[in-house]
DNA sequence: AAGGACGCCAACCGCAGCCGT
DNA sequence: TACGGCTGCGGTTGGCGTCCT
């Protein structure tokens, strides 16, 4: 295979390049050819790579295959709870900037995060009968999903065998988190505390970017402890309660046994 | 057992920005 | 400055596997 990469007549192939560009799934042989080419010549210059490696693919296709599949530091497996939390947080800040979000999750690709968002998160929005970019959905994410996600991570870190001990008590003490029209601004302190410090670099680990314990502490120390449902009209309050119930019901599908298993493995 | 519905994910497409000539 | 090639990004699609009836 190595000789196939090195000895291919690049100039000859250039003359044939438009004859039959291959599309569709990559074969194992193509993977080996591309991986060996990159190992020798490095990343970049993908059109040249496609030609000189003898791959009947476009440069774009080669780049995508390398970045999303062949790269040695690709992280396989389910999105973990911490990663889910970070994705939710970063998306609330940056929107559909998948590559930027992916930079904060080592080993994850923008494609993977994009797929995760579309298949999991947008599904939740659909179940809540609201648009994924709507204020309602952002509210439910910020006030229900993210706190509960943090709670689950905390619970897992406390007791790997007990995943459900504390959120109900947390809710009992924090049923005062209705949305307000001003509360969902991107510079809202409620969002800010969840974000990595601006001075931190993308090379820092996931764990250092999101201090989960301090996050929960800050969240629980929010000054507004009164039942703010009373500040809203009956219709608005009913809508919020309905949305919260729906979110609670649909939330469980966001995490699965694999995530719990992963967390447990981290704690062993 | 069969087939239709659904979810997931790899891969493609179009576009924009950058850079060298 | 204009142009063409390359790269990267976000949106979309199609195929495959699983689930459900």
Short mmCIF file of C-alpha atoms (C1' of nucleotides) in Angstrom, two decimals:
data_model
loop_
_atom_site.label_atom_id
_atom_site.label_comp_id
_atom_site.label_asym_id
_atom_site.label_seq_id
_atom_site.Cartn_x
_atom_site.Cartn_y
_atom_site.Cartn_z
CA UNK A 1 0.00 0.00 0.00
CA UNK A 2 2.85 2.31 0.84
CA UNK A 3 4.32 1.91 -2.61
CA UNK A 4 0.95 2.70 -4.03
CA UNK A 5 1.08 6.08 -2.37
CA UNK A 6 4.64 6.94 -3.18
CA UNK A 7 4.96 5.60 -6.69
CA UNK A 8 1.77 6.88 -8.20
CA UNK A 9 2.37 9.04 -11.22
CA UNK A 10 0.89 12.32 -10.01
CA UNK A 11 1.26 14.12 -13.32
CA UNK A 12 -0.41 11.33 -15.23
CA UNK A 13 -3.23 11.19 -12.76
CA UNK A 14 -3.80 14.94 -13.02
CA UNK A 15 -4.69 14.44 -16.64
CA UNK A 16 -7.28 11.86 -15.70
CA UNK A 17 -8.75 13.64 -12.72
CA UNK A 18 -12.04 14.64 -14.23
CA UNK A 19 -12.77 11.28 -15.77
CA UNK A 20 -14.32 9.51 -12.81
CA UNK A 21 -14.53 11.23 -9.47
CA UNK A 22 -15.74 8.76 -6.92
CA UNK A 23 -18.49 9.64 -4.46
CA UNK A 24 -20.18 7.86 -1.61
CA UNK A 25 -18.79 5.85 1.29
CA UNK A 26 -15.05 5.43 1.61
CA UNK A 27 -13.53 1.97 1.43
CA UNK A 28 -10.96 0.67 3.89
CA UNK A 29 -8.37 0.74 1.14
CA UNK A 30 -9.04 4.39 0.39
CA UNK A 31 -8.74 5.14 4.09
CA UNK A 32 -5.35 3.48 4.25
CA UNK A 33 -4.12 5.34 1.17
CA UNK A 34 -5.21 8.70 2.52
CA UNK A 35 -3.89 8.04 6.01
CA UNK A 36 -0.50 7.03 4.65
CA UNK A 37 -0.36 10.06 2.39
CA UNK A 38 -1.10 12.39 5.29
CA UNK A 39 1.41 10.59 7.49
CA UNK A 40 4.09 11.30 4.89
CA UNK A 41 3.11 14.74 3.60
CA UNK A 42 1.03 16.16 6.41
CA UNK A 43 -2.41 17.77 6.36
CA UNK A 44 -3.48 20.39 3.84
CA UNK A 45 -3.21 20.71 0.08
CA UNK A 46 -6.10 18.31 -0.23
CA UNK A 47 -6.54 18.55 -3.97
CA UNK A 48 -2.89 17.66 -4.42
CA UNK A 49 -3.28 14.88 -1.90
CA UNK A 50 -6.25 13.44 -3.77
CA UNK A 51 -4.35 13.48 -7.06
CA UNK A 52 -0.97 12.30 -5.88
CA UNK A 53 -2.28 9.59 -3.60
CA UNK A 54 -4.20 8.15 -6.49
CA UNK A 55 -7.55 8.64 -4.87
CA UNK A 56 -10.38 9.31 -7.29
CA UNK A 57 -11.86 11.75 -4.83
CA UNK A 58 -12.14 15.50 -4.61
CA UNK A 59 -9.85 17.38 -2.28
CA UNK A 60 -12.85 18.35 -0.24
CA UNK A 61 -13.87 14.76 0.18
CA UNK A 62 -10.36 13.82 1.33
CA UNK A 63 -10.26 16.67 3.81
CA UNK A 64 -13.64 15.73 5.23
CA UNK A 65 -12.74 12.08 5.52
CA UNK A 66 -9.52 12.92 7.33
CA UNK A 67 -11.00 15.46 9.70
CA UNK A 68 -14.14 13.53 10.55
CA UNK A 69 -12.91 9.97 10.57
CA UNK A 70 -9.23 9.22 10.00
CA UNK A 71 -7.60 11.80 12.25
CA UNK A 72 -5.84 9.91 15.06
CA UNK A 73 -7.20 12.11 17.85
CA UNK A 74 -10.83 11.54 16.95
CA UNK A 75 -12.84 10.67 20.03
CA UNK A 76 -15.34 7.90 19.46
CA UNK A 77 -18.41 7.00 21.41
CA UNK A 78 -21.42 8.77 22.82
CA UNK A 79 -21.42 12.40 23.77
CA UNK A 80 -20.84 12.48 27.52
CA UNK A 81 -22.88 14.47 30.01
CA UNK A 82 -20.10 17.02 30.35
CA UNK A 83 -19.89 17.37 26.61
CA UNK A 84 -23.65 17.74 26.34
CA UNK A 85 -23.52 20.48 28.93
CA UNK A 86 -20.75 22.28 27.13
CA UNK A 87 -22.52 22.01 23.80
CA UNK A 88 -25.71 23.47 25.25
CA UNK A 89 -23.78 26.28 26.86
CA UNK A 90 -21.66 27.12 23.87
CA UNK A 91 -24.57 26.95 21.47
CA UNK A 92 -26.47 29.40 23.62
CA UNK A 93 -23.52 31.75 23.22
CA UNK A 94 -22.40 31.15 19.65
CA UNK A 95 -25.38 29.62 17.87
CA UNK A 96 -24.67 27.26 14.98
CA UNK A 97 -20.93 27.91 14.97
CA UNK A 98 -20.20 24.20 14.95
CA UNK A 99 -16.52 24.36 14.19
CA UNK A 100 -16.00 26.92 16.94
CA UNK A 101 -17.94 24.78 19.39
CA UNK A 102 -16.01 21.70 18.29
CA UNK A 103 -12.74 23.44 19.12
CA UNK A 104 -13.81 23.42 22.76
CA UNK A 105 -14.46 19.66 22.74
CA UNK A 106 -11.19 17.86 22.09
CA UNK A 107 -11.57 14.97 19.70
CA UNK A 108 -15.07 15.88 18.61
CA UNK A 109 -15.78 17.12 15.12
CA UNK A 110 -18.06 19.89 14.03
CA UNK A 111 -20.00 17.34 12.02
CA UNK A 112 -20.55 15.19 15.07
CA UNK A 113 -21.73 18.09 17.17
CA UNK A 114 -23.95 19.33 14.40
CA UNK A 115 -25.50 15.89 14.06
CA UNK A 116 -25.94 15.66 17.82
CA UNK A 117 -27.71 18.98 17.89
CA UNK A 118 -29.98 18.19 15.00
CA UNK A 119 -30.92 14.69 16.09
CA UNK A 120 -31.14 15.13 19.85
CA UNK A 121 -31.67 18.73 20.81
CA UNK A 122 -33.92 19.70 17.94
CA UNK A 123 -35.98 16.62 18.68
CA UNK A 124 -36.52 17.90 22.19
CA UNK A 125 -37.60 21.25 20.81
CA UNK A 126 -40.05 19.49 18.56
CA UNK A 127 -41.49 17.60 21.51
CA UNK A 128 -41.86 20.88 23.33
CA UNK A 129 -43.68 22.20 20.29
CA UNK A 130 -41.41 25.18 19.95
CA UNK A 131 -38.67 26.30 17.63
CA UNK A 132 -35.13 25.42 18.67
CA UNK A 133 -34.19 29.10 18.43
CA UNK A 134 -37.24 30.35 20.25
CA UNK A 135 -37.16 32.07 23.58
CA UNK A 136 -39.34 29.34 25.04
CA UNK A 137 -36.87 26.65 24.11
CA UNK A 138 -33.90 28.65 25.37
CA UNK A 139 -35.75 29.20 28.61
CA UNK A 140 -36.45 25.53 29.12
CA UNK A 141 -32.84 24.73 28.28
CA UNK A 142 -31.39 27.27 30.64
CA UNK A 143 -33.81 26.86 33.49
CA UNK A 144 -34.54 23.13 33.35
CA UNK A 145 -32.19 21.12 31.21
CA UNK A 146 -28.86 22.67 32.06
CA UNK A 147 -29.45 22.79 35.84
CA UNK A 148 -30.69 19.23 35.76
CA UNK A 149 -27.77 18.15 33.63
CA UNK A 150 -25.39 19.72 36.11
CA UNK A 151 -27.30 18.03 38.87
CA UNK A 152 -26.95 14.66 37.20
CA UNK A 153 -23.24 15.12 36.73
CA UNK A 154 -22.93 16.05 40.37
CA UNK A 155 -25.02 13.10 41.43
CA UNK A 156 -22.90 10.79 39.35
CA UNK A 157 -19.73 12.17 40.88
CA UNK A 158 -21.12 11.69 44.37
CA UNK A 159 -22.54 8.23 43.92
CA UNK A 160 -22.17 6.31 40.70
CA UNK A 161 -25.04 4.05 41.70
CA UNK A 162 -27.43 6.81 42.64
CA UNK A 163 -28.40 9.01 39.73
CA UNK A 164 -31.63 10.48 40.98
CA UNK A 165 -31.26 11.65 44.51
CA UNK A 166 -31.10 15.38 44.38
CA UNK A 167 -32.86 17.06 41.54
CA UNK A 168 -36.28 16.81 43.15
CA UNK A 169 -35.01 18.49 46.28
CA UNK A 170 -33.19 21.01 44.13
CA UNK A 171 -36.43 21.75 42.34
CA UNK A 172 -38.30 22.06 45.61
CA UNK A 173 -35.96 24.85 46.58
CA UNK A 174 -35.76 26.43 43.14
CA UNK A 175 -39.23 26.46 41.71
CA UNK A 176 -38.66 30.15 41.31
CA UNK A 177 -36.96 30.21 37.95
CA UNK A 178 -39.48 31.39 35.43
CA UNK A 179 -38.23 33.09 32.34
CA UNK A 180 -38.51 36.78 31.83
CA UNK A 181 -38.13 38.57 28.56
CA UNK A 182 -34.97 40.23 29.79
CA UNK A 183 -33.46 37.13 31.33
CA UNK A 184 -32.43 35.47 28.12
CA UNK A 185 -30.14 38.12 26.78
CA UNK A 186 -26.80 36.69 25.84
CA UNK A 187 -25.04 38.90 28.34
CA UNK A 188 -27.30 37.71 31.10
CA UNK A 189 -25.17 36.84 34.14
CA UNK A 190 -27.05 33.56 34.32
CA UNK A 191 -25.46 32.65 31.01
CA UNK A 192 -22.13 34.24 31.79
CA UNK A 193 -21.38 32.07 34.79
CA UNK A 194 -21.79 28.98 32.72
CA UNK A 195 -19.23 30.07 30.19
CA UNK A 196 -15.50 29.52 30.13
CA UNK A 197 -13.50 32.51 31.20
CA UNK A 198 -12.55 34.63 28.19
CA UNK A 199 -8.89 34.38 29.05
CA UNK A 200 -8.93 30.63 28.82
CA UNK A 201 -7.60 29.04 25.70
CA UNK A 202 -9.12 26.36 23.56
CA UNK A 203 -6.27 24.06 24.41
CA UNK A 204 -7.41 23.80 27.97
CA UNK A 205 -9.29 20.70 28.89
CA UNK A 206 -12.99 20.34 29.12
CA UNK A 207 -12.73 19.87 32.83
CA UNK A 208 -11.00 23.20 33.37
CA UNK A 209 -13.39 25.10 31.17
CA UNK A 210 -16.49 24.05 33.02
CA UNK A 211 -16.19 23.95 36.74
CA UNK A 212 -19.33 22.07 37.44
CA UNK A 213 -19.29 22.30 41.17
CA UNK A 214 -18.81 26.03 41.18
CA UNK A 215 -21.45 26.34 38.52
CA UNK A 216 -24.05 24.67 40.66
CA UNK A 217 -23.00 26.68 43.66
CA UNK A 218 -23.42 29.90 41.74
CA UNK A 219 -26.71 28.77 40.36
CA UNK A 220 -28.04 27.86 43.76
CA UNK A 221 -26.88 31.16 45.12
CA UNK A 222 -28.87 33.23 42.72
CA UNK A 223 -30.45 35.95 44.80
CA UNK A 224 -34.01 35.61 43.58
CA UNK A 225 -35.57 33.04 45.89
CA UNK A 226 -39.17 34.10 45.84
CA UNK A 227 -41.77 32.30 43.84
CA UNK A 228 -41.78 34.42 40.73
CA UNK A 229 -44.65 32.56 39.17
CA UNK A 230 -46.75 35.10 40.99
CA UNK A 231 -45.30 37.85 38.85
CA UNK A 232 -46.73 36.39 35.68
CA UNK A 233 -50.20 36.23 34.34
CA UNK A 234 -52.12 33.05 34.87
CA UNK A 235 -51.79 32.22 31.21
CA UNK A 236 -48.04 32.77 31.19
CA UNK A 237 -47.60 30.78 34.37
CA UNK A 238 -49.65 27.91 33.04
CA UNK A 239 -47.62 27.94 29.85
CA UNK A 240 -44.39 27.81 31.81
CA UNK A 241 -45.61 24.95 33.99
CA UNK A 242 -46.72 23.07 30.89
CA UNK A 243 -43.38 23.63 29.20
CA UNK A 244 -41.49 22.58 32.29
CA UNK A 245 -43.52 19.38 32.50
CA UNK A 246 -42.92 18.60 28.86
CA UNK A 247 -39.23 19.33 29.21
CA UNK A 248 -39.01 17.10 32.26
CA UNK A 249 -40.70 14.28 30.42
CA UNK A 250 -38.57 14.57 27.32
CA UNK A 251 -35.35 15.30 29.15
CA UNK A 252 -34.60 11.73 30.05
CA UNK A 253 -34.09 10.79 26.44
CA UNK A 254 -31.12 13.14 26.34
CA UNK A 255 -29.09 10.89 28.58
CA UNK A 256 -28.81 7.21 28.29
CA UNK A 257 -27.21 4.26 29.94
CA UNK A 258 -24.06 4.71 27.91
CA UNK A 259 -23.53 8.14 29.39
CA UNK A 260 -24.07 6.88 32.89
CA UNK A 261 -21.75 3.98 32.18
CA UNK A 262 -19.10 6.37 30.90
CA UNK A 263 -19.32 8.51 34.00
CA UNK A 264 -19.08 5.46 36.18
CA UNK A 265 -15.98 4.34 34.32
CA UNK A 266 -14.40 7.73 34.91
CA UNK A 267 -15.00 7.37 38.63
CA UNK A 268 -13.57 3.86 38.98
"C1'" DA B 1 -41.74 -12.51 9.25
"C1'" DA B 2 -42.36 -8.37 6.70
"C1'" DG B 3 -42.38 -3.75 5.79
"C1'" DG B 4 -43.01 0.89 7.13
"C1'" DA B 5 -41.36 4.60 10.26
"C1'" DC B 6 -37.82 6.64 12.48
"C1'" DG B 7 -33.13 7.93 14.09
"C1'" DC B 8 -28.39 8.36 13.35
"C1'" DC B 9 -24.45 9.67 10.90
"C1'" DA B 10 -21.24 9.87 6.97
"C1'" DA B 11 -20.77 12.43 3.08
"C1'" DC B 12 -22.03 15.91 -0.35
"C1'" DC B 13 -23.17 20.67 -1.79
"C1'" DG B 14 -23.03 25.61 -2.08
"C1'" DC B 15 -21.03 29.55 -0.47
"C1'" DA B 16 -17.67 32.74 1.46
"C1'" DG B 17 -13.14 34.07 2.64
"C1'" DC B 18 -8.27 33.83 1.98
"C1'" DC B 19 -4.16 33.83 -0.68
"C1'" DG B 20 -1.04 33.71 -4.48
"C1'" DT B 21 -0.25 35.25 -9.11
"C1'" DT C 1 -7.01 45.04 -8.96
"C1'" DA C 2 -8.89 40.94 -10.74
"C1'" DC C 3 -9.01 36.29 -11.07
"C1'" DG C 4 -8.66 31.49 -9.98
"C1'" DG C 5 -7.66 27.85 -6.80
"C1'" DC C 6 -7.92 26.17 -2.21
"C1'" DT C 7 -9.85 25.72 2.27
"C1'" DG C 8 -13.28 25.84 5.78
"C1'" DC C 9 -17.95 26.23 7.26
"C1'" DG C 10 -22.89 25.33 7.76
"C1'" DG C 11 -26.88 23.19 5.66
"C1'" DT C 12 -28.72 19.22 3.62
"C1'" DT C 13 -29.27 14.57 1.98
"C1'" DG C 14 -29.18 9.65 1.47
"C1'" DG C 15 -28.21 5.17 3.20
"C1'" DC C 16 -28.19 2.00 6.80
"C1'" DG C 17 -29.67 0.03 11.10
"C1'" DT C 18 -33.20 -0.41 14.58
"C1'" DC C 19 -37.72 -0.31 16.28
"C1'" DC C 20 -42.53 -0.90 15.97
"C1'" DT C 21 -46.79 -2.65 14.26
#
